[in-house]
JSON list of C-alpha atoms in Angstrom, two decimals:
[
{"chain": "M", "resi": 243, "resn": "MET", "atom": "CA", "xyz": [0.00, 0.00, 0.00]},
{"chain": "M", "resi": 244, "resn": "ILE", "atom": "CA", "xyz": [2.77, 2.46, 0.90]},
{"chain": "M", "resi": 245, "resn": "LEU", "atom": "CA", "xyz": [4.65, 1.62, -2.26]},
{"chain": "M", "resi": 246, "resn": "GLU", "atom": "CA", "xyz": [1.52, 2.38, -4.29]},
{"chain": "M", "resi": 247, "resn": "ILE", "atom": "CA", "xyz": [1.16, 5.75, -2.57]},
{"chain": "M", "resi": 248, "resn": "PHE", "atom": "CA", "xyz": [4.78, 6.62, -3.37]},
{"chain": "M", "resi": 249, "resn": "LYS", "atom": "CA", "xyz": [4.31, 5.61, -7.01]},
{"chain": "M", "resi": 250, "resn": "GLU", "atom": "CA", "xyz": [1.16, 7.74, -7.19]},
{"chain": "M", "resi": 251, "resn": "LEU", "atom": "CA", "xyz": [3.11, 10.67, -5.77]},
{"chain": "M", "resi": 252, "resn": "GLN", "atom": "CA", "xyz": [5.90, 10.11, -8.27]},
{"chain": "M", "resi": 253, "resn": "ILE", "atom": "CA", "xyz": [3.40, 10.30, -11.14]},
{"chain": "M", "resi": 254, "resn": "LEU", "atom": "CA", "xyz": [1.91, 13.50, -9.76]},
{"chain": "M", "resi": 255, "resn": "LEU", "atom": "CA", "xyz": [5.34, 15.07, -9.45]},
{"chain": "M", "resi": 256, "resn": "SER", "atom": "CA", "xyz": [6.11, 14.11, -13.04]},
{"chain": "M", "resi": 257, "resn": "ASP", "atom": "CA", "xyz": [2.85, 15.72, -14.14]},
{"chain": "M", "resi": 258, "resn": "LEU", "atom": "CA", "xyz": [3.80, 18.88, -12.26]},
{"chain": "M", "resi": 259, "resn": "VAL", "atom": "CA", "xyz": [7.29, 19.04, -13.72]},
{"chain": "M", "resi": 260, "resn": "PHE", "atom": "CA", "xyz": [6.21, 18.34, -17.30]},
{"chain": "M", "resi": 261, "resn": "SER", "atom": "CA", "xyz": [3.13, 20.57, -17.32]},
{"chain": "M", "resi": 262, "resn": "GLY", "atom": "CA", "xyz": [4.67, 23.38, -15.29]},
{"chain": "M", "resi": 263, "resn": "ALA", "atom": "CA", "xyz": [3.49, 25.09, -12.13]},
{"chain": "M", "resi": 264, "resn": "ASP", "atom": "CA", "xyz": [1.53, 27.65, -14.14]},
{"chain": "M", "resi": 265, "resn": "ASN", "atom": "CA", "xyz": [-0.67, 24.92, -15.57]},
{"chain": "M", "resi": 266, "resn": "ILE", "atom": "CA", "xyz": [-1.76, 23.19, -12.37]},
{"chain": "M", "resi": 267, "resn": "ASP", "atom": "CA", "xyz": [-5.22, 23.67, -10.98]},
{"chain": "M", "resi": 268, "resn": "ASP", "atom": "CA", "xyz": [-6.93, 23.13, -7.65]},
{"chain": "M", "resi": 269, "resn": "SER", "atom": "CA", "xyz": [-7.62, 19.47, -8.43]},
{"chain": "M", "resi": 270, "resn": "PHE", "atom": "CA", "xyz": [-3.86, 18.83, -8.56]},
{"chain": "M", "resi": 271, "resn": "ILE", "atom": "CA", "xyz": [-3.44, 20.34, -5.09]},
{"chain": "M", "resi": 272, "resn": "GLU", "atom": "CA", "xyz": [-6.38, 18.24, -3.87]},
{"chain": "M", "resi": 273, "resn": "LYS", "atom": "CA", "xyz": [-4.65, 15.09, -5.18]},
{"chain": "M", "resi": 274, "resn": "ILE", "atom": "CA", "xyz": [-1.45, 16.07, -3.36]},
{"chain": "M", "resi": 275, "resn": "ASN", "atom": "CA", "xyz": [-3.46, 16.65, -0.18]},
{"chain": "M", "resi": 276, "resn": "LEU", "atom": "CA", "xyz": [-5.10, 13.22, -0.51]},
{"chain": "M", "resi": 277, "resn": "ILE", "atom": "CA", "xyz": [-1.67, 11.60, -0.67]},
{"chain": "M", "resi": 278, "resn": "GLU", "atom": "CA", "xyz": [-0.68, 13.59, 2.41]},
{"chain": "M", "resi": 279, "resn": "GLU", "atom": "CA", "xyz": [-3.71, 12.19, 4.24]},
{"chain": "M", "resi": 280, "resn": "LYS", "atom": "CA", "xyz": [-2.88, 8.64, 3.16]},
{"chain": "M", "resi": 281, "resn": "LEU", "atom": "CA", "xyz": [0.68, 9.00, 4.45]},
{"chain": "M", "resi": 282, "resn": "ASN", "atom": "CA", "xyz": [-0.64, 10.43, 7.70]},
{"chain": "M", "resi": 283, "resn": "LYS", "atom": "CA", "xyz": [-2.58, 7.19, 8.28]},
{"chain": "M", "resi": 284, "resn": "PHE", "atom": "CA", "xyz": [0.70, 5.26, 8.07]},
{"chain": "M", "resi": 285, "resn": "GLU", "atom": "CA", "xyz": [2.50, 7.87, 10.20]},
{"chain": "M", "resi": 286, "resn": "ILE", "atom": "CA", "xyz": [5.09, 8.56, 7.50]},
{"chain": "M", "resi": 287, "resn": "ASN", "atom": "CA", "xyz": [5.62, 12.04, 8.85]},
{"chain": "M", "resi": 288, "resn": "PHE", "atom": "CA", "xyz": [8.70, 13.14, 6.94]},
{"chain": "M", "resi": 289, "resn": "ALA", "atom": "CA", "xyz": [7.10, 12.47, 3.54]},
{"chain": "M", "resi": 290, "resn": "LYS", "atom": "CA", "xyz": [3.83, 13.96, 4.77]},
{"chain": "M", "resi": 291, "resn": "ASN", "atom": "CA", "xyz": [5.62, 17.16, 5.79]},
{"chain": "M", "resi": 292, "resn": "LEU", "atom": "CA", "xyz": [7.41, 17.39, 2.44]},
{"chain": "M", "resi": 293, "resn": "ILE", "atom": "CA", "xyz": [4.08, 17.05, 0.64]},
{"chain": "M", "resi": 294, "resn": "LYS", "atom": "CA", "xyz": [2.46, 19.66, 2.85]},
{"chain": "M", "resi": 295, "resn": "ASP", "atom": "CA", "xyz": [5.32, 22.03, 2.06]},
{"chain": "M", "resi": 296, "resn": "LEU", "atom": "CA", "xyz": [4.86, 21.44, -1.65]},
{"chain": "M", "resi": 297, "resn": "SER", "atom": "CA", "xyz": [1.14, 22.09, -1.41]},
{"chain": "M", "resi": 298, "resn": "ASP", "atom": "CA", "xyz": [1.72, 25.30, 0.55]},
{"chain": "M", "resi": 299, "resn": "PHE", "atom": "CA", "xyz": [4.41, 26.49, -1.86]},
{"chain": "M", "resi": 300, "resn": "LEU", "atom": "CA", "xyz": [2.19, 25.80, -4.87]},
{"chain": "M", "resi": 301, "resn": "LYS", "atom": "CA", "xyz": [-0.58, 27.89, -3.34]},
{"chain": "M", "resi": 302, "resn": "GLU", "atom": "CA", "xyz": [1.95, 30.62, -2.58]},
{"chain": "M", "resi": 303, "resn": "TYR", "atom": "CA", "xyz": [3.33, 30.38, -6.13]},
{"chain": "M", "resi": 304, "resn": "LYS", "atom": "CA", "xyz": [-0.05, 31.19, -7.60]},
{"chain": "M", "resi": 305, "resn": "LYS", "atom": "CA", "xyz": [0.16, 34.58, -5.86]},
{"chain": "M", "resi": 306, "resn": "SER", "atom": "CA", "xyz": [3.86, 35.44, -5.97]},
{"chain": "M", "resi": 307, "resn": "LYS", "atom": "CA", "xyz": [5.15, 33.52, -9.03]},
{"chain": "M", "resi": 308, "resn": "ASP", "atom": "CA", "xyz": [8.34, 32.70, -7.09]},
{"chain": "M", "resi": 309, "resn": "ILE", "atom": "CA", "xyz": [9.28, 29.24, -8.33]},
{"chain": "M", "resi": 310, "resn": "LYS", "atom": "CA", "xyz": [12.33, 28.74, -6.07]},
{"chain": "M", "resi": 311, "resn": "LYS", "atom": "CA", "xyz": [10.43, 27.22, -3.14]},
{"chain": "M", "resi": 312, "resn": "VAL", "atom": "CA", "xyz": [8.36, 25.00, -5.43]},
{"chain": "M", "resi": 313, "resn": "SER", "atom": "CA", "xyz": [11.40, 23.66, -7.26]},
{"chain": "M", "resi": 314, "resn": "ALA", "atom": "CA", "xyz": [13.30, 23.06, -4.00]},
{"chain": "M", "resi": 315, "resn": "SER", "atom": "CA", "xyz": [10.29, 21.21, -2.62]},
{"chain": "M", "resi": 316, "resn": "ILE", "atom": "CA", "xyz": [10.00, 19.04, -5.73]},
{"chain": "M", "resi": 317, "resn": "SER", "atom": "CA", "xyz": [13.71, 18.21, -5.51]},
{"chain": "M", "resi": 318, "resn": "LYS", "atom": "CA", "xyz": [13.41, 17.19, -1.85]},
{"chain": "M", "resi": 319, "resn": "LEU", "atom": "CA", "xyz": [10.42, 14.96, -2.60]},
{"chain": "M", "resi": 320, "resn": "GLU", "atom": "CA", "xyz": [12.12, 13.36, -5.60]},
{"chain": "M", "resi": 321, "resn": "PHE", "atom": "CA", "xyz": [15.21, 12.66, -3.52]},
{"chain": "M", "resi": 322, "resn": "TYR", "atom": "CA", "xyz": [13.10, 11.16, -0.72]},
{"chain": "M", "resi": 323, "resn": "LEU", "atom": "CA", "xyz": [11.10, 9.05, -3.17]},
{"chain": "M", "resi": 324, "resn": "SER", "atom": "CA", "xyz": [14.16, 7.72, -4.94]},
{"chain": "M", "resi": 325, "resn": "TYR", "atom": "CA", "xyz": [15.52, 6.35, -1.66]},
{"chain": "M", "resi": 326, "resn": "ALA", "atom": "CA", "xyz": [12.16, 5.13, -0.43]},
{"chain": "M", "resi": 327, "resn": "LEU", "atom": "CA", "xyz": [11.48, 3.25, -3.65]},
{"chain": "M", "resi": 328, "resn": "PHE", "atom": "CA", "xyz": [15.05, 1.90, -3.81]},
{"chain": "M", "resi": 329, "resn": "TYR", "atom": "CA", "xyz": [14.96, 0.52, -0.26]},
{"chain": "M", "resi": 330, "resn": "SER", "atom": "CA", "xyz": [11.46, -0.88, -0.61]},
{"chain": "M", "resi": 331, "resn": "ALA", "atom": "CA", "xyz": [12.59, -2.85, -3.68]},
{"chain": "M", "resi": 332, "resn": "ASN", "atom": "CA", "xyz": [15.45, -4.48, -1.76]}
]
């Protein structure tokens, strides 16, 4: 179940990167928040906090158009996911 959640998150991050932050809508943020809730059930707090940060930064981006926090947040999540998926496969 956790592996499926991480894969779902990885797909969403790919969608964000390829479509661009300007092209996301509220449904994307809702999907991110649903993943955050799923991770909260499993008490995976570090990933949950990274996702919350991304969601907050995306909302902030819509107002300020400062992409630095969004890109840093995506990088942190991608790094976390790469290790989580690597260690879950072994």
